[in-house]
XYZ file of C-alpha atoms in Angstrom:
257
model
C 34.298 28.170 10.182
C 34.932 25.585 12.732
C 33.240 23.912 15.878
C 33.826 21.554 18.517
C 30.921 19.355 17.378
C 28.613 18.963 14.584
C 26.220 21.955 14.741
C 22.774 22.084 12.562
C 20.263 24.875 12.203
C 16.780 24.749 10.646
C 16.998 28.043 8.446
C 13.455 27.251 7.096
C 11.037 25.061 8.790
C 8.745 22.588 6.925
C 5.574 21.059 7.779
C 5.655 17.648 6.380
C 6.912 14.190 7.662
C 9.626 14.119 10.048
C 12.934 12.645 9.334
C 13.808 10.196 12.062
C 16.989 8.838 10.613
C 15.366 5.730 9.445
C 13.596 7.170 6.503
C 14.641 7.333 2.807
C 14.669 10.961 1.802
C 15.099 13.020 -1.354
C 17.321 16.340 -0.865
C 18.760 19.183 -2.485
C 22.159 20.158 -1.235
C 25.129 22.490 -1.570
C 28.384 21.645 0.018
C 31.165 24.223 0.988
C 34.630 24.111 2.327
C 34.108 25.694 5.830
C 37.926 26.959 5.859
C 37.929 28.695 2.405
C 34.135 29.310 1.574
C 34.695 27.542 -1.814
C 31.880 25.641 -3.271
C 32.423 21.702 -3.615
C 29.384 20.554 -5.036
C 25.562 21.226 -5.391
C 22.539 19.876 -6.896
C 20.305 22.122 -9.335
C 17.707 23.113 -6.518
C 14.892 23.160 -9.012
C 12.957 20.443 -7.441
C 12.976 18.238 -10.709
C 16.003 15.787 -9.899
C 16.626 15.864 -6.079
C 19.204 13.335 -4.676
C 17.835 10.287 -3.234
C 19.314 9.209 0.182
C 19.254 6.983 3.187
C 21.235 8.196 6.256
C 21.669 5.152 8.774
C 23.179 5.810 12.201
C 26.407 4.315 10.777
C 26.773 6.755 7.815
C 29.754 8.806 8.117
C 29.788 12.021 8.050
C 26.749 11.649 10.423
C 24.281 13.128 8.463
C 21.630 11.252 10.261
C 22.193 12.923 13.589
C 22.592 16.114 11.725
C 19.143 16.121 10.151
C 17.128 14.095 12.443
C 14.086 15.804 13.413
C 13.841 17.927 10.227
C 10.461 18.110 8.519
C 9.847 17.717 4.805
C 10.157 20.899 3.338
C 12.783 22.345 5.584
C 16.074 23.991 4.811
C 18.909 22.963 6.959
C 22.336 24.127 7.466
C 24.827 21.859 8.968
C 28.555 22.352 9.985
C 30.701 19.326 10.399
C 34.029 19.962 12.142
C 36.933 18.485 10.290
C 37.201 15.508 12.568
C 33.688 14.570 11.845
C 33.860 15.518 8.134
C 37.153 13.655 7.155
C 38.736 12.317 10.389
C 41.161 15.418 10.299
C 42.940 13.857 7.177
C 41.703 16.475 4.718
C 40.835 15.502 0.953
C 43.490 16.874 -1.200
C 42.059 16.129 -4.430
C 39.382 18.651 -3.464
C 41.752 21.172 -1.863
C 40.343 20.254 1.598
C 42.998 20.835 4.290
C 43.109 18.465 7.493
C 41.709 21.384 9.627
C 38.941 22.519 7.188
C 35.332 21.807 8.242
C 32.600 21.129 5.713
C 29.297 23.042 5.510
C 26.333 21.776 3.875
C 22.839 23.455 3.054
C 20.215 20.831 2.746
C 16.561 21.248 1.291
C 14.543 18.261 2.558
C 12.375 17.803 -0.417
C 10.813 14.592 0.424
C 10.605 12.277 3.539
C 9.328 8.709 2.973
C 7.516 6.475 5.291
C 9.560 4.912 8.063
C 7.500 1.796 7.933
C 4.004 0.404 6.997
C 1.323 2.612 8.145
C -2.417 1.771 7.517
C -5.070 -0.557 8.630
C -4.610 -4.120 9.662
C -5.901 -6.842 7.400
C -7.094 -10.390 8.631
C -4.319 -12.869 7.740
C -5.162 -15.657 5.038
C -5.173 -19.287 5.963
C -2.365 -21.414 4.720
C 0.191 -18.379 4.277
C 3.049 -17.719 6.706
C 2.245 -15.599 9.677
C 4.012 -12.410 10.416
C 4.916 -10.639 13.453
C 6.980 -7.429 13.645
C 8.903 -5.595 16.162
C 8.042 -2.150 17.244
C 10.586 -0.706 14.706
C 8.642 -2.642 12.051
C 11.163 -5.501 11.430
C 9.381 -8.778 10.594
C 9.722 -12.380 11.566
C 7.534 -15.302 10.160
C 6.232 -18.588 11.115
C 5.815 -21.078 8.150
C 2.926 -23.561 8.205
C 3.767 -27.321 8.246
C 2.502 -27.827 4.734
C 3.898 -27.854 1.069
C 4.629 -24.868 -0.352
C 2.003 -23.368 -2.835
C 2.634 -23.882 -6.523
C 1.112 -20.573 -7.687
C 1.958 -16.946 -6.566
C 0.102 -15.833 -3.540
C -0.142 -12.163 -2.490
C -1.781 -10.740 0.805
C -2.114 -7.474 2.295
C -1.100 -7.559 6.011
C -1.524 -3.652 6.429
C -3.492 -1.554 4.039
C -2.067 1.830 3.407
C -4.038 4.937 2.213
C -1.368 6.354 0.066
C -1.276 6.482 -3.755
C -1.221 3.070 -5.653
C 1.997 1.777 -7.198
C 2.020 2.158 -11.077
C 4.175 0.706 -13.812
C 7.487 2.636 -14.111
C 7.190 4.223 -10.716
C 10.296 4.413 -8.692
C 9.345 2.460 -5.355
C 10.851 2.925 -2.012
C 10.442 -0.359 0.179
C 11.736 -2.220 3.197
C 11.594 -5.961 2.748
C 12.913 -9.356 4.396
C 13.268 -12.408 2.361
C 12.805 -15.825 3.455
C 12.853 -19.620 2.241
C 9.772 -21.549 2.683
C 11.792 -24.771 3.193
C 13.325 -23.887 6.376
C 12.488 -20.098 7.167
C 16.103 -18.974 6.477
C 16.307 -15.143 6.180
C 18.538 -14.633 2.929
C 18.077 -10.974 2.803
C 16.691 -7.854 4.562
C 17.050 -4.223 3.902
C 16.179 -3.862 7.803
C 19.677 -5.181 8.454
C 21.387 -2.132 6.631
C 18.901 0.092 8.034
C 18.402 1.682 4.466
C 15.336 0.991 2.423
C 15.744 0.163 -1.255
C 14.487 1.916 -4.464
C 13.779 0.102 -7.845
C 11.773 1.016 -10.893
C 8.570 -0.911 -10.925
C 9.306 -2.427 -14.601
C 9.986 -5.775 -16.031
C 13.565 -7.012 -15.394
C 14.305 -4.762 -12.509
C 13.550 -7.464 -9.960
C 12.320 -10.965 -9.859
C 8.714 -11.050 -11.396
C 6.984 -12.334 -8.199
C 8.310 -9.308 -6.214
C 7.217 -6.882 -8.764
C 3.645 -8.693 -8.617
C 3.363 -8.087 -5.185
C 3.972 -4.441 -5.102
C 1.925 -3.415 -8.356
C -1.325 -1.374 -7.565
C -0.595 -1.767 -3.603
C -1.225 1.741 -1.861
C 1.809 3.338 -0.213
C 1.844 2.448 3.455
C 1.006 -1.251 2.855
C 2.588 -4.170 4.185
C 2.472 -7.141 1.616
C 3.180 -10.846 2.138
C 4.162 -12.639 -0.886
C 4.789 -16.329 -1.554
C 6.982 -16.715 -4.906
C 7.026 -20.113 -6.553
C 10.518 -20.951 -8.233
C 9.378 -20.012 -11.712
C 8.689 -16.403 -10.661
C 11.707 -16.123 -8.543
C 15.228 -17.446 -9.507
C 14.176 -20.897 -11.031
C 16.536 -23.543 -11.103
C 19.575 -21.444 -10.729
C 21.584 -20.758 -7.559
C 21.414 -17.134 -6.470
C 23.718 -16.385 -3.596
C 22.343 -18.027 -0.482
C 19.168 -18.974 -2.170
C 19.338 -22.790 -3.543
C 17.915 -23.697 -7.023
C 14.258 -24.238 -7.097
C 13.412 -22.275 -3.802
C 9.924 -20.941 -3.068
C 10.508 -17.562 -1.533
C 8.628 -15.544 1.005
C 8.870 -11.787 1.105
C 7.506 -9.123 3.663
C 7.442 -5.979 1.977
C 6.688 -2.553 3.447
C 5.837 0.206 0.703
C 7.164 3.469 1.784
C 6.564 5.582 -1.206
C 6.461 5.958 -4.950
C 7.783 8.716 -7.329
C 6.469 8.717 -10.838
C 8.864 9.270 -13.760
């Protein structure tokens, strides 16, 4: 099998959330050599442990464009020509020749939210104000006051999904800023891929975990984290010692263990 361009076909259409290319998703998949028909790899297709994935526009092969528009619950067959699959170089260790296409069959098990979704909540006085782009990317304005000495958590948008529980796997978008000068030191929006983590002590800094605990999926949360609940007196990458941190967090989905 071959083609001049990527081809995809919805074999079974689902009825859930639509994959836009910017969502995190869970998938089952089988991968075949389009030249020989050989099965290269596959998941169990039992719905128990689907593979987590985030396919941004810069991903190669271009899974994003191949799956965009597919609904949760769909089965999609995709053909990647040799040039799109492996730049026409082949993969000798997998017996893939330079002219071999690659065929995938995907089951789109879960499509997470793209950004926060819910009801706006009035901002709290004394905390940074947040404005987001139409895509959901947050920017902040910090008040000209001393940083609070205690953890401050405020809902900006209240979602309507299930609450985040201990030991849940949580999918979020976030941006992190320094209170001192507003410097944005990290953001998942920059990579166009949400992050996932287990809501358990030691997985992330304590202040971040406290901010997502018990929040409904779909919420956007602002948290101001004092140093003792962040990185303390240690330098952490671009974060100076004893920094008060600000995070804007979109809670996109959870999965119970």
